PDB file of C-alpha atoms in Angstrom:
ATOM      1  CA  UNK A   1      15.494   0.773  72.556  1.00  0.00           C
ATOM      2  CA  UNK A   2      13.275  -0.488  69.815  1.00  0.00           C
ATOM      3  CA  UNK A   3      11.923  -3.465  73.054  1.00  0.00           C
ATOM      4  CA  UNK A   4      11.128  -0.429  75.084  1.00  0.00           C
ATOM      5  CA  UNK A   5       9.188   1.649  72.070  1.00  0.00           C
ATOM      6  CA  UNK A   6       6.521  -2.225  71.840  1.00  0.00           C
ATOM      7  CA  UNK A   7       6.286  -2.273  75.478  1.00  0.00           C
ATOM      8  CA  UNK A   8       4.897   1.287  74.769  1.00  0.00           C
ATOM      9  CA  UNK A   9       2.248   0.195  72.396  1.00  0.00           C
ATOM     10  CA  UNK A  10       1.351  -2.923  73.148  1.00  0.00           C
ATOM     11  CA  UNK A  11      -1.110  -1.631  75.804  1.00  0.00           C
ATOM     12  CA  UNK A  12      -1.921  -5.115  77.295  1.00  0.00           C
ATOM     13  CA  UNK A  13       1.049  -6.418  77.843  1.00  0.00           C
ATOM     14  CA  UNK A  14       1.903  -3.185  80.110  1.00  0.00           C
ATOM     15  CA  UNK A  15      -1.264  -3.150  81.668  1.00  0.00           C
ATOM     16  CA  UNK A  16      -1.208  -7.120  82.619  1.00  0.00           C
ATOM     17  CA  UNK A  17       2.395  -6.942  83.958  1.00  0.00           C
ATOM     18  CA  UNK A  18       1.787  -3.770  85.860  1.00  0.00           C
ATOM     19  CA  UNK A  19      -1.226  -5.614  87.615  1.00  0.00           C
ATOM     20  CA  UNK A  20       0.609  -8.945  87.467  1.00  0.00           C
ATOM     21  CA  UNK A  21       3.818  -6.897  89.716  1.00  0.00           C
ATOM     22  CA  UNK A  22       1.249  -5.060  92.160  1.00  0.00           C
ATOM     23  CA  UNK A  23       0.259  -8.283  93.127  1.00  0.00           C
ATOM     24  CA  UNK A  24       3.296  -9.753  93.680  1.00  0.00           C
ATOM     25  CA  UNK A  25       4.108  -6.837  96.007  1.00  0.00           C
ATOM     26  CA  UNK A  26       1.180  -7.184  98.038  1.00  0.00           C
ATOM     27  CA  UNK A  27       3.076 -11.165  98.480  1.00  0.00           C
ATOM     28  CA  UNK A  28       5.875  -9.145  99.885  1.00  0.00           C
ATOM     29  CA  UNK A  29       4.376  -6.686 102.120  1.00  0.00           C
ATOM     30  CA  UNK A  30       1.724  -9.152 103.396  1.00  0.00           C
ATOM     31  CA  UNK A  31       3.860 -11.102 105.248  1.00  0.00           C
ATOM     32  CA  UNK A  32       5.515  -8.645 108.051  1.00  0.00           C
ATOM     33  CA  UNK A  33       4.792  -5.107 107.333  1.00  0.00           C
ATOM     34  CA  UNK A  34       3.071  -3.500 110.621  1.00  0.00           C
ATOM     35  CA  UNK A  35       4.366   0.239 110.336  1.00  0.00           C
ATOM     36  CA  UNK A  36       2.804   2.087 107.358  1.00  0.00           C
ATOM     37  CA  UNK A  37       5.460   4.666 107.362  1.00  0.00           C
ATOM     38  CA  UNK A  38       7.864   1.817 106.837  1.00  0.00           C
ATOM     39  CA  UNK A  39       4.654  -0.032 105.083  1.00  0.00           C
ATOM     40  CA  UNK A  40       5.097   2.773 102.474  1.00  0.00           C
ATOM     41  CA  UNK A  41       8.598   2.716 101.350  1.00  0.00           C
ATOM     42  CA  UNK A  42       8.895  -1.099 101.572  1.00  0.00           C
ATOM     43  CA  UNK A  43       5.956  -0.825  98.845  1.00  0.00           C
ATOM     44  CA  UNK A  44       7.400   1.499  96.964  1.00  0.00           C
ATOM     45  CA  UNK A  45      11.032  -0.436  96.691  1.00  0.00           C
ATOM     46  CA  UNK A  46       9.914  -3.213  96.113  1.00  0.00           C
ATOM     47  CA  UNK A  47       7.702  -2.129  93.970  1.00  0.00           C
ATOM     48  CA  UNK A  48      10.031  -0.501  91.817  1.00  0.00           C
ATOM     49  CA  UNK A  49      12.043  -3.640  91.963  1.00  0.00           C
ATOM     50  CA  UNK A  50      10.090  -5.734  90.539  1.00  0.00           C
ATOM     51  CA  UNK A  51       9.136  -3.052  88.357  1.00  0.00           C
ATOM     52  CA  UNK A  52      12.958  -3.205  86.731  1.00  0.00           C
ATOM     53  CA  UNK A  53      12.620  -6.808  86.690  1.00  0.00           C
ATOM     54  CA  UNK A  54       9.516  -7.263  84.053  1.00  0.00           C
ATOM     55  CA  UNK A  55      11.519  -4.870  81.603  1.00  0.00           C
ATOM     56  CA  UNK A  56      14.354  -7.159  81.338  1.00  0.00           C
ATOM     57  CA  UNK A  57      12.139 -10.380  81.214  1.00  0.00           C
ATOM     58  CA  UNK A  58      10.633  -8.033  78.567  1.00  0.00           C
ATOM     59  CA  UNK A  59      13.600  -7.458  76.852  1.00  0.00           C
ATOM     60  CA  UNK A  60      14.500 -10.850  77.380  1.00  0.00           C
ATOM     61  CA  UNK A  61      11.092 -12.362  76.313  1.00  0.00           C
ATOM     62  CA  UNK A  62      11.552  -9.490  73.125  1.00  0.00           C
ATOM     63  CA  UNK A  63      14.637 -10.873  72.103  1.00  0.00           C
ATOM     64  CA  UNK A  64      14.317 -14.715  71.932  1.00  0.00           C
ATOM     65  CA  UNK A  65      10.775 -14.067  70.022  1.00  0.00           C
ATOM     66  CA  UNK A  66      11.762 -10.806  67.975  1.00  0.00           C
ATOM     67  CA  UNK A  67      10.424 -12.386  64.923  1.00  0.00           C
ATOM     68  CA  UNK A  68       7.879 -14.161  66.920  1.00  0.00           C
ATOM     69  CA  UNK A  69       4.873 -11.375  66.500  1.00  0.00           C
ATOM     70  CA  UNK A  70       2.094 -13.728  67.840  1.00  0.00           C
ATOM     71  CA  UNK A  71       4.150 -14.926  71.395  1.00  0.00           C
ATOM     72  CA  UNK A  72       5.016 -10.850  71.541  1.00  0.00           C
ATOM     73  CA  UNK A  73       1.570  -9.886  71.306  1.00  0.00           C
ATOM     74  CA  UNK A  74      -0.748 -12.604  72.251  1.00  0.00           C
ATOM     75  CA  UNK A  75       0.841 -15.791  73.712  1.00  0.00           C
ATOM     76  CA  UNK A  76       2.370 -13.715  76.427  1.00  0.00           C
ATOM     77  CA  UNK A  77       0.531 -11.319  77.081  1.00  0.00           C
ATOM     78  CA  UNK A  78      -2.590 -13.782  78.316  1.00  0.00           C
ATOM     79  CA  UNK A  79       0.403 -15.773  80.278  1.00  0.00           C
ATOM     80  CA  UNK A  80       0.479 -12.555  82.342  1.00  0.00           C
ATOM     81  CA  UNK A  81      -2.854 -12.227  82.391  1.00  0.00           C
ATOM     82  CA  UNK A  82      -3.799 -15.902  83.634  1.00  0.00           C
ATOM     83  CA  UNK A  83      -1.016 -15.521  86.141  1.00  0.00           C
ATOM     84  CA  UNK A  84      -2.717 -12.261  87.461  1.00  0.00           C
ATOM     85  CA  UNK A  85      -5.934 -13.776  88.070  1.00  0.00           C
ATOM     86  CA  UNK A  86      -4.498 -16.771  89.965  1.00  0.00           C
ATOM     87  CA  UNK A  87      -2.426 -14.755  91.833  1.00  0.00           C
ATOM     88  CA  UNK A  88      -6.165 -12.194  92.673  1.00  0.00           C
ATOM     89  CA  UNK A  89      -8.099 -15.561  93.508  1.00  0.00           C
ATOM     90  CA  UNK A  90      -5.246 -16.369  96.224  1.00  0.00           C
ATOM     91  CA  UNK A  91      -4.155 -13.191  97.279  1.00  0.00           C
ATOM     92  CA  UNK A  92      -3.808 -12.974 100.914  1.00  0.00           C
ATOM     93  CA  UNK A  93      -4.939  -9.401 100.521  1.00  0.00           C
ATOM     94  CA  UNK A  94      -8.127 -10.414  98.787  1.00  0.00           C
ATOM     95  CA  UNK A  95     -11.115  -9.318 100.226  1.00  0.00           C
ATOM     96  CA  UNK A  96     -13.478 -12.469 100.557  1.00  0.00           C
ATOM     97  CA  UNK A  97     -10.939 -14.560 101.750  1.00  0.00           C
ATOM     98  CA  UNK A  98      -9.635 -12.333 103.888  1.00  0.00           C
ATOM     99  CA  UNK A  99     -12.592 -11.183 105.420  1.00  0.00           C
ATOM    100  CA  UNK A 100     -13.209 -15.774 105.706  1.00  0.00           C
ATOM    101  CA  UNK A 101      -9.723 -16.149 106.996  1.00  0.00           C
ATOM    102  CA  UNK A 102     -10.398 -13.330 109.425  1.00  0.00           C
ATOM    103  CA  UNK A 103     -13.759 -14.708 111.298  1.00  0.00           C
ATOM    104  CA  UNK A 104     -11.866 -17.995 110.924  1.00  0.00           C
ATOM    105  CA  UNK A 105      -9.489 -17.291 113.405  1.00  0.00           C
ATOM    106  CA  UNK A 106     -11.575 -15.235 115.542  1.00  0.00           C
ATOM    107  CA  UNK A 107     -14.168 -18.499 115.608  1.00  0.00           C
ATOM    108  CA  UNK A 108     -17.629 -19.275 117.224  1.00  0.00           C
ATOM    109  CA  UNK A 109     -16.636 -19.272 120.872  1.00  0.00           C
ATOM    110  CA  UNK A 110     -19.592 -19.656 123.546  1.00  0.00           C
ATOM    111  CA  UNK A 111     -18.225 -17.207 125.877  1.00  0.00           C
ATOM    112  CA  UNK A 112     -20.828 -14.505 125.878  1.00  0.00           C
ATOM    113  CA  UNK A 113     -18.421 -11.331 126.208  1.00  0.00           C
ATOM    114  CA  UNK A 114     -21.437  -9.200 127.662  1.00  0.00           C
ATOM    115  CA  UNK A 115     -21.802 -11.180 130.632  1.00  0.00           C
ATOM    116  CA  UNK A 116     -18.256 -11.317 132.018  1.00  0.00           C
ATOM    117  CA  UNK A 117     -17.406  -9.991 135.488  1.00  0.00           C
ATOM    118  CA  UNK A 118     -15.099  -6.710 134.472  1.00  0.00           C
ATOM    119  CA  UNK A 119     -13.202  -7.588 137.419  1.00  0.00           C
ATOM    120  CA  UNK A 120     -12.163 -10.783 136.201  1.00  0.00           C
ATOM    121  CA  UNK A 121     -10.369  -9.347 133.645  1.00  0.00           C
ATOM    122  CA  UNK A 122      -6.758  -9.896 133.659  1.00  0.00           C
ATOM    123  CA  UNK A 123      -4.390  -7.845 131.251  1.00  0.00           C
ATOM    124  CA  UNK A 124      -0.748  -7.792 130.526  1.00  0.00           C
ATOM    125  CA  UNK A 125       0.901  -5.433 127.792  1.00  0.00           C
ATOM    126  CA  UNK A 126       4.196  -4.015 127.277  1.00  0.00           C
ATOM    127  CA  UNK A 127       4.423  -1.577 129.926  1.00  0.00           C
ATOM    128  CA  UNK A 128       4.564  -4.681 132.924  1.00  0.00           C
ATOM    129  CA  UNK A 129       6.813  -7.421 131.255  1.00  0.00           C
ATOM    130  CA  UNK A 130       3.461  -9.817 131.194  1.00  0.00           C
ATOM    131  CA  UNK A 131       2.685  -9.526 134.926  1.00  0.00           C
ATOM    132  CA  UNK A 132      -1.024 -10.070 135.372  1.00  0.00           C
ATOM    133  CA  UNK A 133      -2.655  -6.975 136.559  1.00  0.00           C
ATOM    134  CA  UNK A 134      -6.111  -6.496 137.287  1.00  0.00           C
ATOM    135  CA  UNK A 135      -7.902  -4.669 134.939  1.00  0.00           C
ATOM    136  CA  UNK A 136      -7.277  -0.985 135.111  1.00  0.00           C
ATOM    137  CA  UNK A 137     -10.388   0.721 135.918  1.00  0.00           C
ATOM    138  CA  UNK A 138      -9.740   3.102 132.433  1.00  0.00           C
ATOM    139  CA  UNK A 139     -10.790  -0.340 130.696  1.00  0.00           C
ATOM    140  CA  UNK A 140     -13.740  -1.054 132.184  1.00  0.00           C
ATOM    141  CA  UNK A 141     -15.955   1.047 130.307  1.00  0.00           C
ATOM    142  CA  UNK A 142     -15.083  -1.013 127.184  1.00  0.00           C
ATOM    143  CA  UNK A 143     -18.326  -2.797 125.598  1.00  0.00           C
ATOM    144  CA  UNK A 144     -16.775  -6.342 124.990  1.00  0.00           C
ATOM    145  CA  UNK A 145     -18.715  -8.149 122.760  1.00  0.00           C
ATOM    146  CA  UNK A 146     -18.161 -12.144 121.184  1.00  0.00           C
ATOM    147  CA  UNK A 147     -16.182 -10.988 118.267  1.00  0.00           C
ATOM    148  CA  UNK A 148     -13.620  -9.840 120.805  1.00  0.00           C
ATOM    149  CA  UNK A 149     -12.855 -13.580 121.661  1.00  0.00           C
ATOM    150  CA  UNK A 150      -9.992 -15.294 119.915  1.00  0.00           C
ATOM    151  CA  UNK A 151      -9.545 -18.206 121.744  1.00  0.00           C
ATOM    152  CA  UNK A 152     -10.589 -20.083 124.419  1.00  0.00           C
ATOM    153  CA  UNK A 153      -8.565 -22.752 126.301  1.00  0.00           C
ATOM    154  CA  UNK A 154      -8.807 -24.665 129.587  1.00  0.00           C
ATOM    155  CA  UNK A 155     -11.644 -22.535 130.957  1.00  0.00           C
ATOM    156  CA  UNK A 156      -9.565 -19.142 129.851  1.00  0.00           C
ATOM    157  CA  UNK A 157     -10.597 -16.972 127.093  1.00  0.00           C
ATOM    158  CA  UNK A 158      -8.175 -14.796 125.874  1.00  0.00           C
ATOM    159  CA  UNK A 159      -9.843 -11.482 124.354  1.00  0.00           C
ATOM    160  CA  UNK A 160      -7.894  -8.760 121.746  1.00  0.00           C
ATOM    161  CA  UNK A 161      -9.260  -5.529 122.099  1.00  0.00           C
ATOM    162  CA  UNK A 162      -8.087  -2.434 119.947  1.00  0.00           C
ATOM    163  CA  UNK A 163      -7.438  -0.083 122.046  1.00  0.00           C
ATOM    164  CA  UNK A 164      -3.920   1.848 122.130  1.00  0.00           C
ATOM    165  CA  UNK A 165      -1.854   4.140 120.730  1.00  0.00           C
ATOM    166  CA  UNK A 166       0.794   3.883 118.104  1.00  0.00           C
ATOM    167  CA  UNK A 167      -0.170   0.412 116.938  1.00  0.00           C
ATOM    168  CA  UNK A 168      -0.125  -0.490 120.242  1.00  0.00           C
ATOM    169  CA  UNK A 169      -2.747  -3.564 121.482  1.00  0.00           C
ATOM    170  CA  UNK A 170      -3.973  -5.121 124.625  1.00  0.00           C
ATOM    171  CA  UNK A 171      -4.087  -8.465 124.854  1.00  0.00           C
ATOM    172  CA  UNK A 172      -6.632  -9.634 127.925  1.00  0.00           C
ATOM    173  CA  UNK A 173      -7.571 -13.292 129.737  1.00  0.00           C
ATOM    174  CA  UNK A 174     -10.540 -14.088 131.187  1.00  0.00           C
ATOM    175  CA  UNK A 175     -11.245 -16.999 134.081  1.00  0.00           C
ATOM    176  CA  UNK A 176     -13.931 -17.606 136.017  1.00  0.00           C
ATOM    177  CA  UNK A 177     -11.364 -18.609 139.217  1.00  0.00           C
ATOM    178  CA  UNK A 178      -9.701 -14.780 138.336  1.00  0.00           C
ATOM    179  CA  UNK A 179      -6.464 -16.465 137.857  1.00  0.00           C
ATOM    180  CA  UNK A 180      -3.625 -16.477 135.413  1.00  0.00           C
ATOM    181  CA  UNK A 181      -3.126 -19.024 133.337  1.00  0.00           C
ATOM    182  CA  UNK A 182      -0.753 -21.216 133.380  1.00  0.00           C
ATOM    183  CA  UNK A 183       2.638 -20.188 131.508  1.00  0.00           C
ATOM    184  CA  UNK A 184       2.726 -20.698 127.234  1.00  0.00           C
ATOM    185  CA  UNK A 185      -1.655 -21.500 127.284  1.00  0.00           C
ATOM    186  CA  UNK A 186      -1.551 -19.106 125.231  1.00  0.00           C
ATOM    187  CA  UNK A 187       2.011 -18.989 123.546  1.00  0.00           C
ATOM    188  CA  UNK A 188       0.786 -21.186 120.448  1.00  0.00           C
ATOM    189  CA  UNK A 189       1.434 -19.845 116.449  1.00  0.00           C
ATOM    190  CA  UNK A 190      -2.547 -19.385 116.226  1.00  0.00           C
ATOM    191  CA  UNK A 191      -2.911 -16.830 118.725  1.00  0.00           C
ATOM    192  CA  UNK A 192      -1.506 -14.381 116.720  1.00  0.00           C
ATOM    193  CA  UNK A 193      -3.985 -12.603 114.296  1.00  0.00           C
ATOM    194  CA  UNK A 194      -3.146 -10.337 111.948  1.00  0.00           C
ATOM    195  CA  UNK A 195      -5.864  -7.565 110.648  1.00  0.00           C
ATOM    196  CA  UNK A 196      -6.814  -6.076 107.053  1.00  0.00           C
ATOM    197  CA  UNK A 197      -4.610  -3.452 108.035  1.00  0.00           C
ATOM    198  CA  UNK A 198      -1.758  -4.593 108.549  1.00  0.00           C
ATOM    199  CA  UNK A 199      -1.567  -3.834 112.280  1.00  0.00           C
ATOM    200  CA  UNK A 200      -1.133  -6.844 114.341  1.00  0.00           C
ATOM    201  CA  UNK A 201      -3.197  -7.949 117.522  1.00  0.00           C
ATOM    202  CA  UNK A 202      -0.778 -10.035 120.382  1.00  0.00           C
ATOM    203  CA  UNK A 203      -0.968 -11.842 123.322  1.00  0.00           C
ATOM    204  CA  UNK A 204       2.383  -9.619 124.661  1.00  0.00           C
ATOM    205  CA  UNK A 205       3.177 -12.695 126.784  1.00  0.00           C
ATOM    206  CA  UNK A 206       3.325 -14.906 124.337  1.00  0.00           C
ATOM    207  CA  UNK A 207       5.810 -13.180 122.277  1.00  0.00           C
TER     208      UNK A 207
END
């Protein structure tokens, strides 16, 4: 267990390894987690797996360079730190890049939601299996803003509103004629956006 003792006394290597693996874990978690319980479980699961991997990696490197103090104490920590900063800057959870990506996906649209006639909004959700309905009365109090506009295509405007329970979000489509768009109009991958807390807004008819 000498390698573990050496790792214990080399705080630079230990700290950089933990930070590196935390960032690697976020790459795994960012892609597919939506439920916070499942997210928490998988987070610790992947974290444990990754930590075990780094321990075995450290053991292997130690055996390879056990007579090379410079490599163990200087070169390896520097490599890990450089990798850490690269992952930090390019990480999908990096706040600045995440905010920029989120704003880009919302896009700047000419439609002003405050001027939308609420009665012309059409709604579809999980309960009606994609059937187009008039906007229910309980939703008419919502104050839409231009930031709620996600896509405008062929005269139809697609909105996402974070209203609901247990990650249930409704998608709203507005058209000046009050008619539903043709099937598949909003069923492209670009219509799927992700919020910063891993909860997904989606247009149910596109799934």
